[in-house]
Amino acid sequence: MATLTQSDSCYTEQFGPTLSFAPAGGWGSRQPDKLVKTHCCFCGVQCGIQLKVSDNKVVGFEPWEEFPVNQGKLCPKGVKRYLQNDHPDRLLTPLVRTDSGFRAATWDEALSKTVAAIKSIQGKFGKDAFAFLGGASMTNEKAYLNGKFARLALQTANIDYNGRLCMVSAGAANRMAFGVDRAANPWSDIPLAKALLITGANIAECFPILTDHVWRARDHGAKIIVIDPRITPIARTADLFLPVRPGRDSALANGILHVMIERGWIDEAFIAAHTHDFDKVRALVAKYTPALTERITGVPAASIVKAAEIWGPAETSMLLHARGIEHHTKGVENVLTYINLVLATGRIGKPGCGYGTITGQGNGQGGREHGQRCNQLPGGRDINKPEHREFIAKFWGVPEPELPKQGLTACEIMDAIERGEIKGLLSISFNPLVSIPDASRTRAALEKLEFLGCIDFFLSETARHADVVLAGSLQEEDEGTVTTGEGRCVRLRNSVSPPGDARVDWQIICDLAARLGNAAAFNYARPKEIFDELAAASKGGPIDYSGMSYERLEQNFGIFWPCPAPEHPGTPRLFEGGEFHHPDGRAKFHAFDYRPPAEDVDAQFPLFFTSGRVVSQYLSGTQTRRIGALVEQYPEPLCEMHPRLAAKLGVKDRDLVRVSTRRGEITVPAQVVTSIRPDTVFVPYHWPGRKSANLLTNRALDPISKIPEFKVCACKVEKVADAPAQPARQFPARSQRAASTR
Ligand SMILES: Nc1nc2c(c(=O)[nH]1)N[C@H]1C(S)=C(S)[C@@H](COP(=O)(O)OP(=O)(O)OC[C@H]3O[C@@H](n4cnc5c(=O)[nH]c(N)nc54)[C@H](O)[C@@H]3O)O[C@H]1N2
Ligand SMILES: Nc1nc2c(c(=O)[nH]1)N[C@H]1C(S)=C(S)[C@@H](COP(=O)(O)OP(=O)(O)OC[C@H]3O[C@@H](n4cnc5c(=O)[nH]c(N)nc54)[C@H](O)[C@@H]3O)O[C@H]1N2
Ligand code: SF4
Ligand SMILES: [Mo]
């Protein structure tokens, strides 16, 4: 809302990211007080890790070899995650805005200001004029609490979460095809597959530990197909790589199915017994000959045939995808056309046979299950279904008509702020200024708000625009549960308590609820009580946790849902025996003709722009841009381009280039690599401000999932200057940094 002043700037900006906080002699010289078995705070693989704790600080880690998914292995972010604890930028008190920047405040003052703003805005403009944004880095307990807080305490329809930028296309497609939204198989099925189709997933950089599972499949003789505009590290060891033009996946999947039908690699008996609507798909894909598919997708016809030859007759197979096919205005359609390839072979619901969208955020799965989405109530219930509303209204002890209706999705909330319809926003575990497309519009919207409150442990770029910042908790400062990308609910254990005056997130939410007159419904002594409530609320719903308890989760390295009774073992593999979760037990095929992206290339903007991730940085970067070892690995965004394109533009490696779209421009160094299509450039999005990829991206939404089209828009690239002789930014020397810790 206000402009930033000097007093708001952070340690990291002044001195560079931290390398280590070790005392003289190093932590190694000290015995830790305890080792805590918990999970990594970053991606949806949720590797097991043991955090080393000394003096209420996380000072290192040990592998946790018994946890079956990673067996002690960790990726570069996992081994450095402990450095976020005790970071000098850690918020230690609530902050309130003054005319000259932020000042520390007491909890009473910060909470009173927040509640006064909520009451004033809702009094003047109605309940829905105050919105809430949550996130999927938070535990299941907090996801549940966020939904309950918005519906009961704020009484607003406008609650949504950052998974709207992430998993919703896959979620909608899963529900449409299978009647339930979860990866169908445990990761332990990957090594049993004889064919793997990996599309739009940079597994080696984004889910590094799953690379090991893919390699084990290869060791067992699996053939691997990778589909991506870039030859990602996993593609380098694949049997077949299909360099798809961005935004063309639905055509490609239709083309592969065309060849499979022609060659008879279809399980007609399975299709007849367990599915609907294959005839519609068969009729549609008849026109997707390899030649037509090549024209649309840029993938050579021979490679399309080869993909069908690997996938069609395989004995066992798994489809894996991530945001590369989902971040599109036809994200749902892309996912459904690939799912057709699985259903057509009948290879699902058996060992080594199935399907998985690879969930992104640490609790990307659980974060989308317990009611913090605008269209959802706990237990994966549908806010528009009368019987689901009745169940939750009764569970919460309110009349059904008092439960708000479906509200706006995350990007739509920004649009409503821009239009002046939403006046106040409370955001927890979300950094929309960096992560939502068309960032200039996001900034203008944030500046328009009458009140912005943020709950975070660092002063994120969004929090800098806040009126009140509430100092919340790091993952290791609280306990709870998360549900991993394979649908396994696991326990996070408390390692340390929040430093200074910071508080655990759930307590902040409960304090706000109490001040809004809802103390009784938000009276919890610890997260276990919230978990028991969310499990009970899920009973009989599409996502049933009712048989789970902290004790059971601890005994079993977690439990896969559905788990509908205390004696139920959980469900690692869905759809065994061809039983799907639609009311009649059948899965559904979907026939989608290819349609172009919202913005395609043209004479003015002749190149495809796509964005995503690098291994050492995480999401909007709030956490990883503060950790020196990760920053050194990839200090600033680079624009990947092919040597042929570079030659045409007169650009050499590390020259500065201006990338512009209809929405904005950024100037970054070029990275000239042979691993990308010559008609496409790629920029990772983990940085804010003038280097933010989201200044360029298009806020066009998928009509079903409302995910924005991060993965394709049209751009042009021009050379600005020769590569600087020195790296663009110099951080203080290591010794200087070590001396200047808090
Ligand atoms: N290191 C790291 N790991 C992470 C994260 C992180 O920020 N950093 N974030 C986590 C989260 S929240 C998520 S959602 C996941 C994301 O995991 P991924 O989806 O694997 O990662 P992205 O880099 O977003 O995109 C994946 C690939 O899609 C390709 N792609 C672009 N356009 C298209 C297209 O039209 N079709 C196809 N087939 N492919 C295309 C890109 O070239 C890229 O290689 O990663 C999780 N893990
Ligand atoms: N151009 C482009 N943009 C993208 C994408 C892309 O591929 N390209 N990917 C999209 C995807 S898949 C995603 S998931 C989004 C992610 O986008 P965001 O959700 O905005 O990114 P985060 O960095 O996770 O922001 C979370 C904020 O919450 C804080 N935080 C983390 N954990 C907790 C917690 O437990 N409690 C509290 N109180 N705060 C916490 C962090 O410090 C950070 O400031 O970005 C999307 N944006
Ligand atoms: S693979 Fe994911 S969960 Fe595992 S260590 Fe890396 S970031 Fe953490
Ligand atoms: Mo994500």
mmCIF file of C-alpha atoms in Angstrom, residues 78-359:
data_model
loop_
_atom_site.group_PDB
_atom_site.id
_atom_site.type_symbol
_atom_site.label_atom_id
_atom_site.label_comp_id
_atom_site.label_asym_id
_atom_site.label_seq_id
_atom_site.Cartn_x
_atom_site.Cartn_y
_atom_site.Cartn_z
ATOM 1 C CA GLY A 78 17.040 -30.388 1.394
ATOM 2 C CA VAL A 79 20.612 -30.302 2.660
ATOM 3 C CA LYS A 80 20.574 -26.512 3.040
ATOM 4 C CA ARG A 81 17.032 -26.083 4.377
ATOM 5 C CA TYR A 82 18.278 -25.881 7.961
ATOM 6 C CA LEU A 83 19.955 -22.527 7.159
ATOM 7 C CA GLN A 84 16.597 -20.749 7.044
ATOM 8 C CA ASN A 85 16.239 -21.293 10.795
ATOM 9 C CA ASP A 86 17.843 -18.537 12.876
ATOM 10 C CA HIS A 87 18.275 -16.447 9.720
ATOM 11 C CA PRO A 88 18.926 -12.743 10.434
ATOM 12 C CA ASP A 89 15.906 -11.813 8.283
ATOM 13 C CA ARG A 90 13.557 -13.916 10.438
ATOM 14 C CA LEU A 91 10.644 -11.762 11.626
ATOM 15 C CA LEU A 92 10.694 -11.673 15.423
ATOM 16 C CA THR A 93 7.740 -9.403 16.161
ATOM 17 C CA PRO A 94 4.595 -8.212 14.418
ATOM 18 C CA LEU A 95 5.144 -5.100 12.298
ATOM 19 C CA VAL A 96 2.797 -2.208 11.634
ATOM 20 C CA ARG A 97 3.219 0.397 8.938
ATOM 21 C CA THR A 98 3.993 4.007 9.840
ATOM 22 C CA ASP A 99 4.643 6.980 7.573
ATOM 23 C CA SER A 100 8.343 6.139 7.584
ATOM 24 C CA GLY A 101 8.213 2.385 7.174
ATOM 25 C CA PHE A 102 7.487 -0.521 9.495
ATOM 26 C CA ARG A 103 7.884 -0.511 13.271
ATOM 27 C CA ALA A 104 7.707 -3.381 15.709
ATOM 28 C CA ALA A 105 4.355 -3.740 17.457
ATOM 29 C CA THR A 106 2.875 -5.792 20.256
ATOM 30 C CA TRP A 107 0.572 -8.655 19.335
ATOM 31 C CA ASP A 108 -2.311 -6.826 20.920
ATOM 32 C CA GLU A 109 -1.786 -3.785 18.707
ATOM 33 C CA ALA A 110 -1.222 -5.784 15.500
ATOM 34 C CA LEU A 111 -4.198 -8.086 16.033
ATOM 35 C CA SER A 112 -6.458 -5.177 17.053
ATOM 36 C CA LYS A 113 -5.519 -3.237 13.931
ATOM 37 C CA THR A 114 -6.209 -6.266 11.752
ATOM 38 C CA VAL A 115 -9.584 -6.971 13.329
ATOM 39 C CA ALA A 116 -10.580 -3.293 13.221
ATOM 40 C CA ALA A 117 -9.792 -3.211 9.489
ATOM 41 C CA ILE A 118 -11.781 -6.405 8.859
ATOM 42 C CA LYS A 119 -14.796 -5.034 10.733
ATOM 43 C CA SER A 120 -14.630 -1.623 9.124
ATOM 44 C CA ILE A 121 -14.287 -2.952 5.553
ATOM 45 C CA GLN A 122 -16.972 -5.602 5.989
ATOM 46 C CA GLY A 123 -19.253 -3.071 7.702
ATOM 47 C CA LYS A 124 -18.964 -0.640 4.804
ATOM 48 C CA PHE A 125 -18.760 -2.974 1.809
ATOM 49 C CA GLY A 126 -20.153 -6.357 2.888
ATOM 50 C CA LYS A 127 -18.542 -9.584 4.070
ATOM 51 C CA ASP A 128 -17.151 -10.607 0.671
ATOM 52 C CA ALA A 129 -15.187 -7.362 0.357
ATOM 53 C CA PHE A 130 -12.590 -8.931 2.658
ATOM 54 C CA ALA A 131 -10.661 -11.843 1.082
ATOM 55 C CA PHE A 132 -8.341 -14.511 2.474
ATOM 56 C CA LEU A 133 -5.468 -16.233 0.652
ATOM 57 C CA GLY A 134 -3.874 -19.399 2.032
ATOM 58 C CA GLY A 135 -1.094 -21.673 0.887
ATOM 59 C CA ALA A 136 -0.075 -25.272 0.389
ATOM 60 C CA SER A 137 3.302 -25.034 2.133
ATOM 61 C CA MET A 138 1.260 -25.160 5.324
ATOM 62 C CA THR A 139 0.144 -28.256 7.203
ATOM 63 C CA ASN A 140 -3.210 -30.011 6.807
ATOM 64 C CA GLU A 141 -4.194 -28.582 10.177
ATOM 65 C CA LYS A 142 -3.646 -25.009 8.956
ATOM 66 C CA ALA A 143 -5.340 -25.659 5.602
ATOM 67 C CA TYR A 144 -8.424 -26.854 7.496
ATOM 68 C CA LEU A 145 -8.252 -23.960 9.926
ATOM 69 C CA ASN A 146 -7.952 -21.394 7.100
ATOM 70 C CA GLY A 147 -11.159 -22.674 5.490
ATOM 71 C CA LYS A 148 -13.020 -22.706 8.787
ATOM 72 C CA PHE A 149 -11.720 -19.227 9.678
ATOM 73 C CA ALA A 150 -12.865 -17.721 6.367
ATOM 74 C CA ARG A 151 -16.300 -19.360 6.473
ATOM 75 C CA LEU A 152 -17.126 -18.925 10.187
ATOM 76 C CA ALA A 153 -15.095 -15.961 11.443
ATOM 77 C CA LEU A 154 -14.718 -13.774 8.323
ATOM 78 C CA GLN A 155 -17.900 -15.164 6.755
ATOM 79 C CA THR A 156 -16.457 -14.379 3.346
ATOM 80 C CA ALA A 157 -16.937 -16.413 0.169
ATOM 81 C CA ASN A 158 -13.580 -15.135 -1.096
ATOM 82 C CA ILE A 159 -11.015 -17.578 0.205
ATOM 83 C CA ASP A 160 -8.577 -19.359 -2.100
ATOM 84 C CA TYR A 161 -4.953 -20.525 -2.003
ATOM 85 C CA ASN A 162 -1.700 -20.581 -3.959
ATOM 86 C CA GLY A 163 -2.354 -24.107 -5.235
ATOM 87 C CA ARG A 164 -4.643 -22.278 -7.688
ATOM 88 C CA LEU A 165 -1.370 -21.428 -9.451
ATOM 89 C CA CYS A 166 -0.169 -24.994 -9.192
ATOM 90 C CA MET A 167 -2.226 -28.175 -8.930
ATOM 91 C CA VAL A 168 -5.781 -27.255 -9.906
ATOM 92 C CA SER A 169 -5.729 -28.319 -13.560
ATOM 93 C CA ALA A 170 -4.613 -31.798 -12.553
ATOM 94 C CA GLY A 171 -7.075 -31.811 -9.654
ATOM 95 C CA ALA A 172 -10.034 -30.950 -11.889
ATOM 96 C CA ALA A 173 -8.947 -33.470 -14.538
ATOM 97 C CA ASN A 174 -8.491 -36.204 -11.940
ATOM 98 C CA ARG A 175 -11.984 -35.658 -10.618
ATOM 99 C CA MET A 176 -13.442 -35.608 -14.136
ATOM 100 C CA ALA A 177 -11.641 -38.791 -15.246
ATOM 101 C CA PHE A 178 -11.460 -40.852 -12.062
ATOM 102 C CA GLY A 179 -13.881 -39.187 -9.608
ATOM 103 C CA VAL A 180 -11.097 -38.414 -7.131
ATOM 104 C CA ASP A 181 -8.056 -36.147 -7.010
ATOM 105 C CA ARG A 182 -4.892 -37.994 -6.030
ATOM 106 C CA ALA A 183 -1.924 -39.633 -7.734
ATOM 107 C CA ALA A 184 -3.187 -43.173 -8.334
ATOM 108 C CA ASN A 185 -0.008 -44.978 -7.266
ATOM 109 C CA PRO A 186 2.651 -44.894 -4.580
ATOM 110 C CA TRP A 187 6.067 -43.860 -5.923
ATOM 111 C CA SER A 188 7.247 -47.408 -5.239
ATOM 112 C CA ASP A 189 5.290 -48.398 -8.385
ATOM 113 C CA ILE A 190 7.597 -46.309 -10.621
ATOM 114 C CA PRO A 191 10.480 -48.835 -10.616
ATOM 115 C CA LEU A 192 7.996 -51.586 -11.581
ATOM 116 C CA ALA A 193 6.885 -49.843 -14.790
ATOM 117 C CA LYS A 194 8.252 -51.045 -18.149
ATOM 118 C CA ALA A 195 7.306 -47.787 -19.885
ATOM 119 C CA LEU A 196 7.346 -44.303 -18.348
ATOM 120 C CA LEU A 197 5.766 -41.324 -20.063
ATOM 121 C CA ILE A 198 7.011 -38.119 -18.409
ATOM 122 C CA THR A 199 5.481 -34.928 -19.768
ATOM 123 C CA GLY A 200 5.922 -31.344 -18.615
ATOM 124 C CA ALA A 201 7.843 -32.434 -15.527
ATOM 125 C CA ASN A 202 11.464 -31.477 -14.907
ATOM 126 C CA ILE A 203 11.877 -34.326 -12.443
ATOM 127 C CA ALA A 204 15.626 -33.986 -11.883
ATOM 128 C CA GLU A 205 15.435 -30.327 -10.856
ATOM 129 C CA CYS A 206 12.001 -30.169 -9.247
ATOM 130 C CA PHE A 207 11.580 -33.581 -7.609
ATOM 131 C CA PRO A 208 15.230 -34.643 -7.530
ATOM 132 C CA ILE A 209 14.693 -37.623 -5.271
ATOM 133 C CA LEU A 210 12.183 -39.157 -7.694
ATOM 134 C CA THR A 211 14.992 -39.322 -10.276
ATOM 135 C CA ASP A 212 16.269 -42.292 -8.346
ATOM 136 C CA HIS A 213 12.901 -44.048 -8.811
ATOM 137 C CA VAL A 214 12.995 -43.358 -12.566
ATOM 138 C CA TRP A 215 16.546 -44.686 -12.835
ATOM 139 C CA ARG A 216 15.549 -47.843 -10.950
ATOM 140 C CA ALA A 217 12.795 -48.374 -13.527
ATOM 141 C CA ARG A 218 15.395 -47.972 -16.261
ATOM 142 C CA ASP A 219 17.669 -50.485 -14.518
ATOM 143 C CA HIS A 220 14.741 -52.932 -14.643
ATOM 144 C CA GLY A 221 14.460 -52.434 -18.405
ATOM 145 C CA ALA A 222 11.892 -49.640 -18.606
ATOM 146 C CA LYS A 223 11.733 -47.473 -21.714
ATOM 147 C CA ILE A 224 11.411 -43.778 -20.900
ATOM 148 C CA ILE A 225 9.661 -41.137 -23.023
ATOM 149 C CA VAL A 226 10.078 -37.460 -22.069
ATOM 150 C CA ILE A 227 7.964 -34.638 -23.546
ATOM 151 C CA ASP A 228 9.159 -31.064 -22.966
ATOM 152 C CA PRO A 229 10.279 -28.046 -25.044
ATOM 153 C CA ARG A 230 13.612 -28.424 -23.218
ATOM 154 C CA ILE A 231 15.965 -31.391 -22.966
ATOM 155 C CA THR A 232 15.778 -31.478 -19.183
ATOM 156 C CA PRO A 233 18.323 -33.568 -17.243
ATOM 157 C CA ILE A 234 15.931 -36.546 -17.113
ATOM 158 C CA ALA A 235 15.395 -36.256 -20.880
ATOM 159 C CA ARG A 236 19.114 -36.709 -21.446
ATOM 160 C CA THR A 237 18.869 -40.315 -20.294
ATOM 161 C CA ALA A 238 15.486 -41.030 -21.918
ATOM 162 C CA ASP A 239 14.932 -43.511 -24.745
ATOM 163 C CA LEU A 240 12.782 -41.029 -26.632
ATOM 164 C CA PHE A 241 12.517 -37.256 -26.313
ATOM 165 C CA LEU A 242 9.645 -35.350 -27.930
ATOM 166 C CA PRO A 243 10.494 -31.610 -28.181
ATOM 167 C CA VAL A 244 6.949 -30.280 -28.068
ATOM 168 C CA ARG A 245 6.161 -26.696 -29.030
ATOM 169 C CA PRO A 246 4.749 -25.005 -25.880
ATOM 170 C CA GLY A 247 0.976 -25.246 -25.559
ATOM 171 C CA ARG A 248 0.436 -28.184 -27.937
ATOM 172 C CA ASP A 249 0.145 -31.200 -25.624
ATOM 173 C CA SER A 250 -3.508 -32.035 -26.223
ATOM 174 C CA ALA A 251 -2.745 -32.475 -29.928
ATOM 175 C CA LEU A 252 0.296 -34.614 -29.144
ATOM 176 C CA ALA A 253 -1.609 -36.963 -26.834
ATOM 177 C CA ASN A 254 -4.402 -37.251 -29.406
ATOM 178 C CA GLY A 255 -1.776 -38.078 -32.049
ATOM 179 C CA ILE A 256 -0.183 -40.839 -29.961
ATOM 180 C CA LEU A 257 -3.627 -42.355 -29.284
ATOM 181 C CA HIS A 258 -4.374 -42.264 -33.022
ATOM 182 C CA VAL A 259 -1.407 -44.552 -33.695
ATOM 183 C CA MET A 260 -2.274 -46.839 -30.761
ATOM 184 C CA ILE A 261 -5.805 -47.355 -32.086
ATOM 185 C CA GLU A 262 -4.523 -47.961 -35.609
ATOM 186 C CA ARG A 263 -2.085 -50.601 -34.372
ATOM 187 C CA GLY A 264 -4.599 -52.266 -32.036
ATOM 188 C CA TRP A 265 -2.771 -51.433 -28.781
ATOM 189 C CA ILE A 266 -6.052 -50.842 -26.976
ATOM 190 C CA ASP A 267 -7.594 -52.920 -24.195
ATOM 191 C CA GLU A 268 -11.131 -53.163 -25.561
ATOM 192 C CA ALA A 269 -12.325 -55.434 -22.711
ATOM 193 C CA PHE A 270 -11.159 -52.992 -20.012
ATOM 194 C CA ILE A 271 -12.643 -50.053 -21.903
ATOM 195 C CA ALA A 272 -16.024 -51.800 -22.192
ATOM 196 C CA ALA A 273 -16.138 -52.939 -18.569
ATOM 197 C CA HIS A 274 -14.669 -49.940 -16.722
ATOM 198 C CA THR A 275 -15.032 -46.711 -18.717
ATOM 199 C CA HIS A 276 -17.379 -44.344 -20.548
ATOM 200 C CA ASP A 277 -17.069 -42.306 -23.739
ATOM 201 C CA PHE A 278 -14.187 -44.015 -25.547
ATOM 202 C CA ASP A 279 -16.195 -43.865 -28.783
ATOM 203 C CA LYS A 280 -16.162 -40.062 -28.684
ATOM 204 C CA VAL A 281 -12.387 -40.086 -28.285
ATOM 205 C CA ARG A 282 -11.905 -42.688 -31.026
ATOM 206 C CA ALA A 283 -13.937 -40.536 -33.409
ATOM 207 C CA LEU A 284 -12.014 -37.372 -32.509
ATOM 208 C CA VAL A 285 -8.479 -38.759 -32.763
ATOM 209 C CA ALA A 286 -9.114 -40.314 -36.173
ATOM 210 C CA LYS A 287 -7.981 -37.026 -37.729
ATOM 211 C CA TYR A 288 -4.806 -36.719 -35.595
ATOM 212 C CA THR A 289 -2.535 -38.506 -38.064
ATOM 213 C CA PRO A 290 1.188 -38.327 -37.312
ATOM 214 C CA ALA A 291 1.533 -35.783 -40.150
ATOM 215 C CA LEU A 292 -1.151 -33.435 -38.774
ATOM 216 C CA THR A 293 0.144 -33.869 -35.223
ATOM 217 C CA GLU A 294 3.669 -32.988 -36.379
ATOM 218 C CA ARG A 295 2.359 -29.787 -37.988
ATOM 219 C CA ILE A 296 0.678 -28.674 -34.748
ATOM 220 C CA THR A 297 3.224 -29.810 -32.192
ATOM 221 C CA GLY A 298 6.562 -29.562 -33.982
ATOM 222 C CA VAL A 299 7.352 -33.139 -32.943
ATOM 223 C CA PRO A 300 8.549 -35.290 -35.878
ATOM 224 C CA ALA A 301 5.886 -37.769 -37.071
ATOM 225 C CA ALA A 302 8.342 -40.673 -36.698
ATOM 226 C CA SER A 303 8.816 -39.796 -33.009
ATOM 227 C CA ILE A 304 5.052 -39.735 -32.467
ATOM 228 C CA VAL A 305 4.817 -43.239 -33.937
ATOM 229 C CA LYS A 306 7.800 -44.345 -31.842
ATOM 230 C CA ALA A 307 6.118 -43.054 -28.648
ATOM 231 C CA ALA A 308 3.026 -45.140 -29.454
ATOM 232 C CA GLU A 309 5.277 -48.140 -30.145
ATOM 233 C CA ILE A 310 6.870 -47.849 -26.697
ATOM 234 C CA TRP A 311 3.717 -47.009 -24.738
ATOM 235 C CA GLY A 312 1.093 -49.052 -26.610
ATOM 236 C CA PRO A 313 2.248 -52.656 -26.105
ATOM 237 C CA ALA A 314 4.150 -52.178 -22.795
ATOM 238 C CA GLU A 315 3.525 -54.794 -20.117
ATOM 239 C CA THR A 316 3.336 -52.218 -17.303
ATOM 240 C CA SER A 317 3.429 -48.408 -17.527
ATOM 241 C CA MET A 318 3.069 -45.144 -15.665
ATOM 242 C CA LEU A 319 2.228 -41.631 -16.812
ATOM 243 C CA LEU A 320 3.867 -38.831 -14.805
ATOM 244 C CA HIS A 321 3.263 -35.139 -15.404
ATOM 245 C CA ALA A 322 3.623 -31.807 -13.658
ATOM 246 C CA ARG A 323 3.041 -28.151 -14.379
ATOM 247 C CA GLY A 324 4.441 -28.186 -17.954
ATOM 248 C CA ILE A 325 1.088 -29.471 -19.240
ATOM 249 C CA GLU A 326 -1.059 -27.984 -16.447
ATOM 250 C CA HIS A 327 -0.079 -24.269 -16.490
ATOM 251 C CA HIS A 328 -2.210 -23.588 -19.574
ATOM 252 C CA THR A 329 -5.594 -22.155 -20.494
ATOM 253 C CA LYS A 330 -6.294 -25.747 -21.540
ATOM 254 C CA GLY A 331 -4.457 -27.306 -18.583
ATOM 255 C CA VAL A 332 -7.406 -29.530 -17.715
ATOM 256 C CA GLU A 333 -7.769 -30.613 -21.356
ATOM 257 C CA ASN A 334 -4.059 -31.439 -21.632
ATOM 258 C CA VAL A 335 -4.193 -33.648 -18.541
ATOM 259 C CA LEU A 336 -7.371 -35.410 -19.708
ATOM 260 C CA THR A 337 -5.990 -36.167 -23.166
ATOM 261 C CA TYR A 338 -2.914 -37.787 -21.589
ATOM 262 C CA ILE A 339 -5.109 -39.719 -19.130
ATOM 263 C CA ASN A 340 -6.881 -41.150 -22.218
ATOM 264 C CA LEU A 341 -3.565 -42.885 -23.040
ATOM 265 C CA VAL A 342 -3.645 -44.627 -19.648
ATOM 266 C CA LEU A 343 -7.322 -45.626 -19.732
ATOM 267 C CA ALA A 344 -7.059 -46.907 -23.318
ATOM 268 C CA THR A 345 -4.479 -49.496 -22.243
ATOM 269 C CA GLY A 346 -6.312 -50.479 -19.039
ATOM 270 C CA ARG A 347 -2.966 -50.284 -17.255
ATOM 271 C CA ILE A 348 -4.036 -48.682 -13.996
ATOM 272 C CA GLY A 349 -4.736 -49.935 -10.484
ATOM 273 C CA LYS A 350 -2.069 -52.643 -10.653
ATOM 274 C CA PRO A 351 1.580 -52.849 -9.509
ATOM 275 C CA GLY A 352 3.701 -50.741 -11.865
ATOM 276 C CA CYS A 353 0.594 -49.543 -13.709
ATOM 277 C CA GLY A 354 -0.990 -46.178 -13.287
ATOM 278 C CA TYR A 355 -0.831 -42.477 -13.203
ATOM 279 C CA GLY A 356 0.504 -39.597 -11.179
ATOM 280 C CA THR A 357 0.424 -35.853 -11.368
ATOM 281 C CA ILE A 358 3.547 -34.935 -9.392
ATOM 282 C CA THR A 359 2.377 -32.572 -6.675
#
